[in-house]
Amino acid sequence: MKLVRYGAKGKEKPGLIDKEGKLRDLSGVVSDITTEQLSSAALAKLAKIKTSTLPLVKGKPRYGVPLANVGKFLAIGLNYSDHAAEAGMPCPKEPIIFFKADTSLSGPNDKVMLPKGSKKSDWEVELAFVIGKKARYVSKKDALKYVAGYCLVNDISEREYQLERGGTWDKGKGCDTFGPVGPWLVTTDEIKDPQKLDMWLDVNG
């Protein structure tokens, strides 16, 4: 399934994209796409819905972040070896972990606001793993059992703030609007191997 949230900011409604690529309204089934809708049982229930019975959404509404009430926006730095090489930095032995503020979350086509004095704002396409249930001390072999689906993320950074001013990466990573997500959350049944996805990002064409 491709789950979405659409509509004006702060007033998004739940929806899904059917097999013909059309947007269907899910608000008669669930009130929103929240963590409660990402359990295996809840997703299985949604998967049984005959999508042709759901109302079609007319026009081209705005897409919001496809998941409401995100608890943690956790990121891994230098997670691609080619990006580390491009940045002239060694691949880390331990993961570089940083948080992006929840105010950085925005819809996939929303405008990005650069911070005052920005000189080195940058962008990176990333694959988000959406955790569908509480996970603590999970073994590597069981990790993907906790994933409900995947989203695209544009990890926007202000490199001067992040790398040249000392301290943590957060100040260059967590600015408002610096985390566009979506347009949809794709459930794991549609992606057999997330390591074999091609991703790209264009800026202004």
XYZ file of C-alpha atoms in Angstrom:
205
model
C 0.000 0.000 0.000
C 0.912 3.608 -0.488
C -0.475 5.586 2.443
C -0.667 9.368 2.336
C -1.942 12.389 4.183
C -3.306 15.171 2.018
C -4.795 18.627 2.393
C -3.864 21.963 3.926
C -1.110 22.009 6.518
C -2.502 21.055 9.915
C -5.725 19.773 8.343
C -4.449 16.718 6.483
C -6.736 13.747 5.859
C -5.670 10.113 5.480
C -5.636 8.540 2.058
C -4.057 5.893 -0.107
C -2.870 5.647 -3.688
C -4.649 2.886 -5.595
C -3.116 0.621 -8.250
C -4.031 3.123 -10.971
C -2.152 5.868 -9.131
C -5.324 7.653 -8.029
C -5.758 9.228 -4.611
C -8.509 7.677 -2.458
C -9.931 9.106 0.763
C -9.405 6.909 3.847
C -11.055 9.212 6.375
C -14.182 7.044 6.498
C -12.009 4.143 7.719
C -9.366 5.787 9.942
C -9.144 9.277 11.395
C -5.464 9.688 10.454
C -2.289 7.767 9.609
C -0.770 7.403 13.074
C 1.443 4.852 14.788
C -1.723 2.951 15.752
C -2.335 2.323 12.046
C 1.150 0.894 11.499
C 0.892 -2.299 13.547
C 0.847 -5.536 11.565
C -2.813 -6.110 12.469
C -3.904 -2.592 11.524
C -2.044 -2.699 8.205
C -3.513 -6.119 7.409
C -6.990 -4.689 8.037
C -6.339 -1.759 5.700
C -4.966 -4.117 3.050
C -8.300 -5.959 2.941
C -10.223 -2.855 1.937
C -11.548 -2.881 -1.613
C -9.970 0.362 -2.775
C -12.580 0.937 -5.481
C -15.147 1.525 -2.706
C -13.147 4.448 -1.289
C -14.048 7.952 -2.517
C -11.796 9.405 -5.208
C -10.155 12.698 -4.295
C -10.564 15.319 -7.010
C -7.968 17.841 -8.073
C -4.348 17.946 -6.993
C -4.279 18.487 -3.235
C -1.123 19.144 -1.264
C 0.591 16.095 0.238
C 1.698 16.361 3.833
C 4.048 14.203 5.883
C 2.528 10.716 5.385
C 2.600 9.915 9.108
C 1.069 12.021 11.882
C 2.598 12.624 15.316
C 6.126 11.458 14.525
C 7.794 10.638 17.833
C 11.434 10.611 16.742
C 13.121 11.838 13.584
C 16.398 9.967 13.916
C 19.078 10.059 11.229
C 22.367 8.351 10.438
C 25.200 10.463 9.048
C 27.596 9.274 6.317
C 25.415 6.234 5.752
C 26.429 5.944 2.084
C 30.056 5.161 1.298
C 30.007 7.246 -1.895
C 28.703 10.256 0.046
C 31.494 9.864 2.611
C 34.019 9.791 -0.243
C 32.408 12.861 -1.835
C 32.651 14.706 1.487
C 36.282 13.618 1.951
C 35.440 11.894 5.221
C 36.233 8.329 6.307
C 33.432 5.808 6.724
C 32.731 5.787 10.468
C 33.267 2.634 12.530
C 30.273 3.579 14.680
C 27.116 5.172 13.237
C 26.963 8.957 13.366
C 23.542 9.642 14.870
C 21.700 12.932 14.933
C 18.119 14.077 15.405
C 16.156 16.365 13.145
C 13.640 18.486 15.071
C 9.962 17.689 14.578
C 9.552 21.263 13.260
C 11.795 20.270 10.352
C 9.088 17.878 9.130
C 7.255 19.130 6.061
C 5.399 17.840 3.047
C 7.383 16.677 0.010
C 6.561 19.753 -2.072
C 6.359 22.363 0.678
C 8.655 25.366 0.474
C 11.965 25.134 2.316
C 12.983 28.089 4.474
C 16.740 28.665 4.543
C 18.092 29.967 7.867
C 19.273 33.558 8.085
C 22.791 33.968 6.719
C 22.829 30.553 5.084
C 25.806 30.119 2.748
C 26.089 26.373 2.306
C 22.610 24.869 2.331
C 22.694 21.382 0.840
C 20.368 18.471 0.097
C 20.513 14.680 0.176
C 18.011 12.043 -0.856
C 17.494 9.473 1.889
C 15.374 6.398 2.522
C 13.388 6.543 5.768
C 12.559 3.362 7.634
C 9.263 3.902 9.468
C 9.207 1.902 12.680
C 5.760 0.440 13.276
C 6.043 -0.801 16.865
C 8.099 -0.163 19.976
C 11.655 -1.414 19.533
C 14.392 -1.709 22.149
C 17.517 -3.878 22.018
C 16.461 -5.475 18.739
C 18.857 -7.962 17.141
C 20.143 -7.287 13.633
C 18.368 -10.363 12.252
C 15.011 -9.190 13.630
C 15.343 -5.488 12.816
C 13.247 -5.417 9.646
C 10.349 -7.081 11.478
C 9.796 -3.732 13.199
C 9.623 -1.728 9.974
C 6.108 -0.818 8.824
C 7.168 0.912 5.626
C 9.471 3.296 3.830
C 9.414 6.960 2.795
C 11.639 9.264 0.831
C 13.246 12.073 2.818
C 15.163 15.118 1.663
C 17.785 15.581 4.386
C 18.475 19.294 4.043
C 21.540 20.659 5.808
C 23.327 23.959 6.282
C 26.911 22.701 5.977
C 28.588 25.738 7.520
C 26.360 25.500 10.576
C 26.822 21.732 10.711
C 30.569 21.308 10.111
C 32.371 24.616 10.567
C 30.939 25.974 13.799
C 31.798 23.122 16.162
C 29.507 21.332 18.555
C 26.812 19.027 17.221
C 25.499 18.488 13.711
C 21.976 19.267 14.894
C 22.176 23.019 14.345
C 22.799 22.491 10.635
C 20.324 19.633 10.275
C 17.255 20.457 12.355
C 16.169 23.852 11.027
C 12.483 24.408 10.376
C 11.362 22.788 7.073
C 14.686 20.884 6.726
C 12.968 17.477 6.567
C 10.556 17.120 3.633
C 9.038 13.620 3.718
C 6.920 11.688 1.265
C 4.797 11.870 -0.753
C 3.756 8.476 0.583
C 4.587 5.725 3.022
C 5.064 2.451 1.141
C 4.375 -0.669 3.205
C 7.024 -3.380 3.362
C 5.036 -5.889 1.306
C 5.701 -3.718 -1.773
C 9.473 -3.501 -1.273
C 11.173 -6.857 -0.971
C 14.725 -5.520 -0.598
C 15.240 -1.871 0.450
C 18.964 -2.243 -0.348
C 18.152 -2.511 -4.066
C 16.295 0.746 -4.589
C 17.491 3.429 -6.984
C 17.060 6.931 -5.572
C 17.788 10.325 -7.038
C 17.099 13.967 -6.280
C 16.808 16.876 -8.707
C 16.910 20.510 -7.641
C 14.989 22.964 -9.829
C 15.009 20.480 -12.712
